[in-house]
Backbone as numpy.savetxt, mean C-alpha at the origin, in Angstrom:
# Nx Ny Nz CAx CAy CAz Cx Cy Cz
6.48 3.14 -7.72 7.53 3.17 -7.02 8.35 1.53 -8.02
7.65 0.57 -8.13 8.31 -0.80 -8.92 9.01 -0.03 -9.31
8.17 0.74 -10.64 8.85 0.33 -11.82 10.37 1.47 -11.84
10.22 2.38 -10.79 11.61 3.25 -10.08 12.89 2.38 -9.63
12.29 1.57 -8.95 12.90 0.42 -8.42 13.84 -0.48 -8.86
12.94 -0.66 -9.81 13.47 -1.59 -11.66 14.56 -0.90 -11.75
14.27 0.40 -12.25 15.48 1.63 -12.52 16.73 1.30 -12.06
16.72 1.43 -10.55 17.83 2.01 -9.47 18.38 0.73 -9.95
17.04 -0.39 -10.11 18.53 -2.39 -9.50 17.21 -3.35 -9.95
17.40 -3.24 -11.04 16.79 -5.08 -11.85 17.70 -6.41 -11.09
18.28 -5.95 -10.21 18.42 -6.95 -9.57 18.13 -6.92 -8.25
17.41 -6.05 -7.93 17.24 -5.71 -6.54 14.90 -6.04 -7.57
14.20 -5.78 -7.77 13.36 -5.91 -8.43 13.32 -7.60 -9.04
14.17 -7.69 -9.39 14.21 -9.70 -9.93 14.06 -10.36 -9.01
15.08 -10.55 -7.20 14.79 -10.77 -6.37 13.36 -10.47 -5.81
12.64 -9.35 -5.96 12.02 -8.92 -5.58 10.72 -10.18 -5.94
10.37 -10.23 -7.55 9.47 -10.83 -8.08 9.62 -12.38 -8.10
11.14 -12.77 -7.46 11.45 -13.84 -7.72 11.11 -14.59 -5.45
11.13 -13.88 -5.41 11.45 -14.13 -3.17 10.23 -13.27 -2.73
9.61 -12.44 -3.10 8.25 -11.39 -2.76 6.85 -11.76 -2.77
7.01 -11.91 -4.24 5.58 -12.17 -4.59 4.75 -13.42 -4.97
3.74 -14.12 -4.46 2.85 -15.02 -5.37 1.27 -14.54 -5.99
0.96 -15.67 -5.72 -0.26 -15.46 -7.18 -1.57 -15.92 -6.25
-2.56 -14.80 -6.65 -3.61 -15.74 -5.73 -5.12 -15.49 -6.56
-5.70 -16.24 -6.62 -7.21 -16.45 -7.32 -7.79 -16.74 -6.41
-8.96 -15.90 -6.98 -10.84 -15.50 -6.27 -11.32 -15.87 -7.72
-12.54 -16.61 -6.99 -13.64 -16.85 -8.05 -14.72 -16.31 -8.25
-15.50 -16.00 -8.54 -16.59 -14.95 -8.77 -16.89 -15.02 -7.36
-17.59 -13.68 -6.84 -18.15 -13.32 -5.35 -17.33 -13.96 -4.23
-16.07 -14.06 -4.79 -15.25 -14.59 -3.49 -14.86 -13.09 -2.95
-14.34 -13.10 -1.79 -14.32 -12.06 -1.19 -12.31 -12.17 -0.17
-11.63 -11.05 -0.83 -10.42 -11.12 -0.20 -10.03 -11.09 1.15
-10.37 -9.59 1.10 -10.72 -8.93 2.71 -12.17 -8.07 3.16
-12.01 -8.51 4.39 -13.33 -7.74 5.10 -12.56 -6.67 6.53
-13.65 -5.48 6.32 -12.81 -4.43 7.34 -12.31 -5.10 8.61
-11.43 -4.66 9.05 -10.48 -4.44 10.29 -9.42 -6.20 10.90
-9.87 -7.01 9.45 -8.70 -8.05 9.25 -7.31 -6.95 9.24
-6.24 -7.57 10.26 -5.01 -7.21 8.90 -4.82 -8.04 7.83
-4.14 -6.79 7.48 -3.48 -6.82 5.84 -2.30 -7.67 6.25
-1.94 -8.56 5.07 -0.88 -9.64 5.36 -0.09 -9.45 4.01
-1.13 -8.66 2.66 -0.17 -8.64 1.52 -0.45 -6.97 1.32
0.62 -7.05 -0.40 0.14 -5.52 -0.99 -0.34 -6.33 -2.02
-1.52 -6.10 -2.60 -2.26 -7.10 -4.21 -2.17 -6.03 -4.87
-1.33 -6.51 -5.95 -1.58 -5.88 -7.43 -2.04 -6.75 -8.74
-3.87 -6.10 -8.60 -4.60 -6.90 -9.76 -4.06 -7.05 -11.47
-3.76 -8.19 -11.32 -2.97 -9.15 -12.32 -4.13 -9.46 -13.76
-5.39 -9.85 -12.71 -6.69 -9.93 -14.04 -8.02 -10.33 -13.06
-9.22 -9.88 -14.13 -10.34 -9.66 -13.33 -10.83 -7.76 -12.59
-12.20 -7.77 -12.54 -12.43 -6.69 -11.77 -13.08 -6.32 -10.63
-12.84 -6.15 -9.58 -13.43 -6.61 -8.39 -14.39 -5.22 -7.71
-14.32 -5.31 -6.68 -15.36 -4.17 -5.76 -15.18 -4.07 -4.60
-14.94 -2.87 -4.18 -13.94 -2.61 -3.00 -15.34 -1.49 -2.39
-16.18 -2.07 -1.31 -16.78 -1.39 -0.04 -15.83 -0.57 1.12
-16.16 0.68 1.16 -15.13 1.26 2.60 -16.06 1.57 3.38
-16.22 0.64 4.37 -17.16 0.61 5.71 -16.77 0.86 7.05
-17.64 1.95 7.91 -17.53 2.69 8.67 -17.19 0.96 10.08
-16.39 1.60 11.24 -16.57 0.85 12.21 -17.73 0.46 12.96
-19.27 1.30 12.28 -20.09 1.09 12.83 -21.49 -0.32 12.22
-20.15 -0.37 10.36 -21.01 -1.26 9.86 -21.67 -0.23 8.24
-22.07 1.38 8.67 -22.83 1.62 7.97 -21.31 1.49 6.45
-21.91 1.38 5.02 -21.07 1.41 4.09 -21.09 3.14 3.44
-20.11 3.27 3.13 -19.40 4.60 2.67 -19.25 4.67 1.40
-18.90 4.03 0.45 -19.03 3.93 -1.09 -18.68 2.76 -1.47
-19.03 2.58 -2.74 -18.17 1.28 -3.80 -17.56 2.34 -4.82
-16.38 0.99 -5.20 -15.13 1.74 -5.96 -15.46 0.74 -6.93
-14.95 0.52 -8.30 -14.27 -0.43 -9.03 -12.91 -0.81 -8.81
-12.20 -2.00 -8.76 -10.54 -2.10 -8.89 -10.54 -2.48 -10.31
-9.78 -2.44 -10.87 -9.72 -3.06 -12.08 -7.93 -2.98 -12.46
-7.97 -4.36 -13.35 -6.78 -4.87 -13.51 -6.10 -3.19 -13.97
-3.98 -3.40 -13.86 -3.98 -2.53 -15.20 -3.52 -1.34 -14.02
-4.26 -0.93 -13.21 -4.46 0.36 -12.99 -4.00 0.51 -11.23
-4.50 -0.33 -10.45 -5.24 -0.29 -8.94 -4.33 -0.96 -8.18
-3.60 -0.76 -7.54 -3.45 -1.89 -6.14 -3.66 -1.72 -4.82
-3.20 -2.81 -3.82 -4.30 -2.64 -2.74 -3.53 -3.02 -1.55
-3.92 -1.97 -0.33 -3.26 -2.12 1.48 -1.55 -2.33 0.66
-1.18 -1.11 -0.21 0.04 -0.25 -0.01 0.27 -0.42 1.71
0.02 0.42 2.52 0.41 0.95 3.74 0.93 -0.40 4.15
0.50 -1.53 3.72 1.49 -2.72 4.54 2.96 -3.11 4.53
3.27 -2.66 3.07 4.50 -2.32 2.95 5.42 -1.44 3.85
4.65 -0.50 4.41 5.52 0.92 4.60 5.36 0.93 6.27
3.99 0.28 6.86 3.86 0.71 8.58 3.38 -0.89 8.92
4.44 -1.27 9.61 4.10 -2.82 11.22 2.92 -3.32 10.42
1.24 -2.17 11.08 0.11 -2.97 11.17 -0.83 -2.07 10.22
-1.37 -2.88 9.94 -2.83 -1.69 8.35 -4.01 -2.46 8.15
-5.22 -2.46 9.07 -6.21 -2.76 9.70 -7.89 -2.74 8.31
-7.97 -3.16 7.18 -8.28 -3.33 6.06 -9.65 -2.36 6.55
-10.09 -1.71 5.79 -11.00 -0.36 6.14 -12.18 -0.66 5.19
-12.45 -1.87 4.48 -13.28 -2.35 3.28 -13.69 -3.46 3.23
-14.34 -3.90 2.07 -14.21 -5.31 1.56 -14.21 -5.60 0.40
-13.33 -6.20 -0.11 -13.21 -6.97 -1.30 -13.66 -7.89 -1.74
-14.30 -7.54 -2.99 -14.87 -8.97 -3.43 -14.40 -8.60 -5.00
-14.50 -10.29 -5.26 -14.29 -10.40 -6.87 -15.56 -10.26 -7.66
-15.67 -9.52 -8.66 -16.70 -9.52 -9.93 -17.03 -9.95 -10.69
-15.24 -10.28 -11.12 -15.36 -11.81 -11.74 -13.87 -12.66 -11.68
-13.52 -14.00 -12.24 -12.78 -14.44 -11.72 -11.49 -13.55 -11.96
-10.66 -13.51 -10.59 -9.15 -12.90 -10.96 -8.34 -13.21 -9.97
-7.58 -12.52 -10.65 -5.92 -13.01 -9.86 -4.94 -12.08 -9.44
-4.47 -11.76 -8.53 -3.36 -11.03 -7.95 -1.94 -11.51 -7.52
-1.10 -10.57 -7.68 0.25 -10.62 -7.61 0.06 -10.76 -6.24
0.44 -10.87 -5.25 0.66 -10.86 -3.72 2.01 -9.95 -3.19
1.87 -9.44 -2.72 3.84 -9.00 -2.07 3.67 -8.71 -1.24
4.78 -10.14 -0.35 4.85 -10.35 1.27 5.51 -8.84 1.50
5.07 -8.58 2.73 5.96 -7.07 3.04 6.99 -7.54 4.04
7.01 -8.52 4.51 8.54 -9.01 5.31 9.68 -9.12 4.29
8.94 -10.14 3.65 9.91 -10.74 2.78 10.64 -9.15 1.63
9.46 -8.23 1.52 9.91 -7.35 0.68 10.95 -6.23 0.91
10.87 -5.96 2.79 11.75 -5.56 3.40 12.82 -5.41 3.75
13.73 -7.57 3.25 14.66 -8.07 3.74 15.48 -7.91 2.04
14.63 -8.24 1.27 15.17 -7.87 -0.12 16.13 -6.56 0.04
14.38 -5.52 -0.45 15.50 -3.84 -0.25 16.24 -3.78 0.24
16.76 -3.94 1.96 17.51 -4.26 2.52 19.24 -4.53 1.95
18.93 -5.29 0.49 20.00 -5.60 0.50 20.63 -4.99 -0.27
20.97 -3.73 -0.94 20.88 -3.00 -2.27 20.94 -1.93 -1.71
22.59 -1.34 -1.31 22.39 -0.04 -0.57 21.58 1.06 -1.78
21.23 1.10 -2.28 20.89 2.54 -3.64 19.04 1.71 -3.46
18.71 0.87 -3.67 17.45 0.42 -3.45 16.41 0.85 -1.89
17.73 0.28 -1.35 17.20 1.03 0.52 17.56 2.21 1.12
18.17 2.48 0.18 17.91 4.06 0.65 16.53 4.82 -0.15
16.25 4.83 -1.40 15.26 5.03 -2.24 14.28 4.33 -1.34
14.26 3.29 -0.87 12.59 2.47 -0.16 12.51 3.31 1.11
13.68 4.15 1.30 13.59 4.80 3.05 13.03 6.58 2.62
13.29 6.59 1.73 13.02 8.45 1.53 11.14 7.84 1.04
11.43 6.50 0.11 9.90 6.54 -0.38 9.35 6.30 0.48
9.48 5.79 1.72 8.78 4.95 3.30 8.34 6.20 3.90
9.72 7.35 4.29 8.68 8.42 4.78 8.06 9.39 4.23
8.20 9.61 3.09 7.26 10.58 2.46 5.82 9.66 2.59
5.37 8.35 2.35 4.44 7.70 2.17 3.76 7.87 3.86
4.57 7.29 4.77 4.11 7.52 6.65 3.32 8.84 6.91
4.32 10.05 5.96 4.16 11.75 6.15 3.08 11.85 5.58
2.40 11.43 4.54 0.98 11.33 4.32 0.33 11.12 5.18
0.39 9.62 5.25 -0.35 9.05 5.58 -0.76 9.23 7.13
-0.11 9.80 7.99 -0.16 10.61 9.16 -1.02 11.79 8.74
-0.97 12.54 7.70 -1.83 13.64 7.63 -3.37 13.73 6.65
-3.31 12.44 6.77 -4.80 12.23 5.70 -5.81 11.71 6.45
-7.30 12.19 7.18 -7.77 11.94 8.35 -8.25 10.94 7.49
-8.62 10.03 8.72 -9.08 8.76 8.81 -10.11 8.85 7.49
-11.13 9.33 7.05 -12.53 9.52 6.52 -11.98 9.27 5.16
-10.50 9.44 5.31 -10.39 9.49 3.51 -9.36 8.53 2.85
-8.95 8.12 3.91 -8.34 6.48 3.85 -8.96 5.46 2.93
-7.79 4.78 2.80 -8.60 3.57 1.99 -8.65 2.49 1.07
-8.45 0.95 1.34 -7.36 -0.28 0.97 -6.54 0.13 -0.83
-7.30 0.72 -1.13 -7.66 1.10 -2.71 -6.73 2.14 -3.19
-5.29 2.24 -4.62 -4.81 2.71 -4.76 -5.28 2.87 -6.28
-6.14 3.92 -6.55 -6.04 4.42 -8.21 -5.21 5.04 -8.59
-4.58 4.07 -9.41 -2.94 4.64 -10.38 -3.36 6.25 -10.92
-4.32 5.97 -11.57 -4.95 6.83 -12.40 -5.29 8.68 -11.82
-5.46 8.64 -10.15 -6.29 9.67 -9.22 -4.36 9.83 -8.36
-3.75 8.72 -8.43 -2.07 9.61 -6.94 -1.30 9.11 -7.83
-1.07 9.13 -9.11 -0.35 9.22 -9.94 1.58 10.50 -9.33
0.71 11.78 -9.00 1.12 12.56 -8.82 1.95 12.67 -7.49
1.18 12.14 -6.97 1.41 11.96 -4.68 2.70 11.21 -5.23
2.41 9.63 -6.04 3.49 9.52 -5.50 4.77 9.57 -6.56
4.73 10.39 -7.38 5.91 11.11 -7.62 6.68 11.76 -6.85
5.96 12.73 -5.64 6.02 13.40 -4.27 6.71 12.29 -3.81
5.85 11.37 -3.44 7.12 9.78 -2.13 8.32 9.77 -3.60
8.36 9.57 -4.49 9.96 9.42 -5.10 10.70 10.93 -4.36
10.34 11.95 -3.65 11.53 13.42 -4.08 10.60 14.08 -5.69
10.40 13.12 -6.85 10.49 14.18 -7.94 8.85 15.32 -8.14
8.29 15.84 -6.96 7.99 16.71 -7.06 7.74 17.13 -5.27
7.17 18.22 -4.53 7.12 19.01 -3.60 5.35 18.22 -3.06
5.09 17.65 -1.91 4.13 17.20 -1.71 3.77 18.03 -0.52
2.24 18.66 -0.56 1.61 20.09 0.60 1.22 19.00 1.21
1.19 19.42 2.72 0.68 18.29 4.10 -0.71 19.57 4.29
-1.33 19.50 4.49 -2.76 19.72 4.96 -2.21 20.76 6.77
-2.01 21.51 7.14 -1.78 22.29 7.87 -2.84 21.87 9.26
-3.87 22.09 8.22 -5.41 22.56 9.37 -5.93 20.93 9.71
-4.83 19.77 9.53 -5.39 18.93 9.91 -4.10 17.93 11.29
-4.09 19.02 11.77 -3.17 18.68 12.81 -3.72 17.87 13.84
-5.18 18.10 14.71 -5.42 17.16 15.06 -5.80 15.52 14.77
-5.80 15.57 13.78 -5.73 14.54 12.83 -4.76 13.56 12.68
-3.65 14.57 12.11 -2.66 13.78 12.48 -1.81 13.74 13.40
-2.04 14.41 14.78 -1.51 13.10 16.09 -2.44 12.19 16.22
-2.99 11.94 15.81 -4.35 10.71 15.80 -3.90 9.75 15.19
-3.24 10.00 14.48 -3.25 9.03 12.73 -1.50 8.62 13.36
-0.52 9.57 13.64 0.44 8.96 14.21 0.88 8.10 14.69
0.11 8.57 15.91 0.03 7.21 17.21 -0.33 5.62 17.20
-1.49 5.98 15.55 -1.86 4.68 15.01 -0.25 4.14 14.17
0.09 4.86 13.51 0.78 4.48 13.04 2.46 4.43 13.43
2.70 4.83 14.39 3.92 4.82 14.94 5.20 4.03 14.37
5.04 2.92 14.57 6.56 2.19 13.77 5.71 2.01 12.44
6.63 1.94 11.81 7.31 1.70 10.13 7.70 0.30 9.50
7.42 -0.78 9.19 7.72 -1.79 8.97 8.95 -1.33 8.53
9.42 -1.02 8.00 11.43 -0.71 8.34 12.37 -0.96 9.11
11.57 -0.45 10.37 12.11 -0.58 10.91 12.23 -2.20 11.57
11.65 -3.02 11.70 11.86 -4.28 12.07 12.75 -4.80 10.34
13.14 -4.64 9.44 13.57 -5.05 8.22 14.65 -4.21 7.96
15.47 -3.57 9.08 15.75 -2.44 8.93 15.47 -1.47 7.84
15.04 -1.32 6.45 14.46 -0.72 5.78 13.52 1.00 6.49
13.39 0.94 6.81 12.42 1.90 7.73 12.94 2.48 8.72
13.88 2.90 9.76 15.14 3.41 10.26 15.40 4.63 9.97
15.76 5.39 11.11 15.73 6.62 10.33 14.89 7.70 10.86
């Protein structure tokens, strides 16, 4: 998304870099977030290695995955929907450094440029459609670039994304959870 946004509008991407991003450091074994905490930023790993543990509401650990610099990003839904509760725990395995993207500032900055705004609206619509069609058991705070590159291209309109028709009950429940998109509040996600 950010690479395409940069190609579309270098000015917008420069504003995002200057106005929407702060750095955050974690020491080894520090935890960035816990399950059920409200996400405040999308995170891009700039340095380090982390461990993500997906945890059920009852406290059962479902699985562990490594989160690495250069391939993974964290809590992307917070950019596109008003509320994203973390569904796992993220802990630094080594000293780590993040780029933290503020969703509110991001929405305001992207809304300034008409072509960036239209692009972000389209991506948001596709992302939220995918999010609503995904069963809660399949959701994660972590986006692993090597695994979801095709999906991201679909969100940008470069490929078609199949929707799982057998998940209609799950879709209805998830849509209720994600009934408001963040761009509604900042003008980006309306429509």
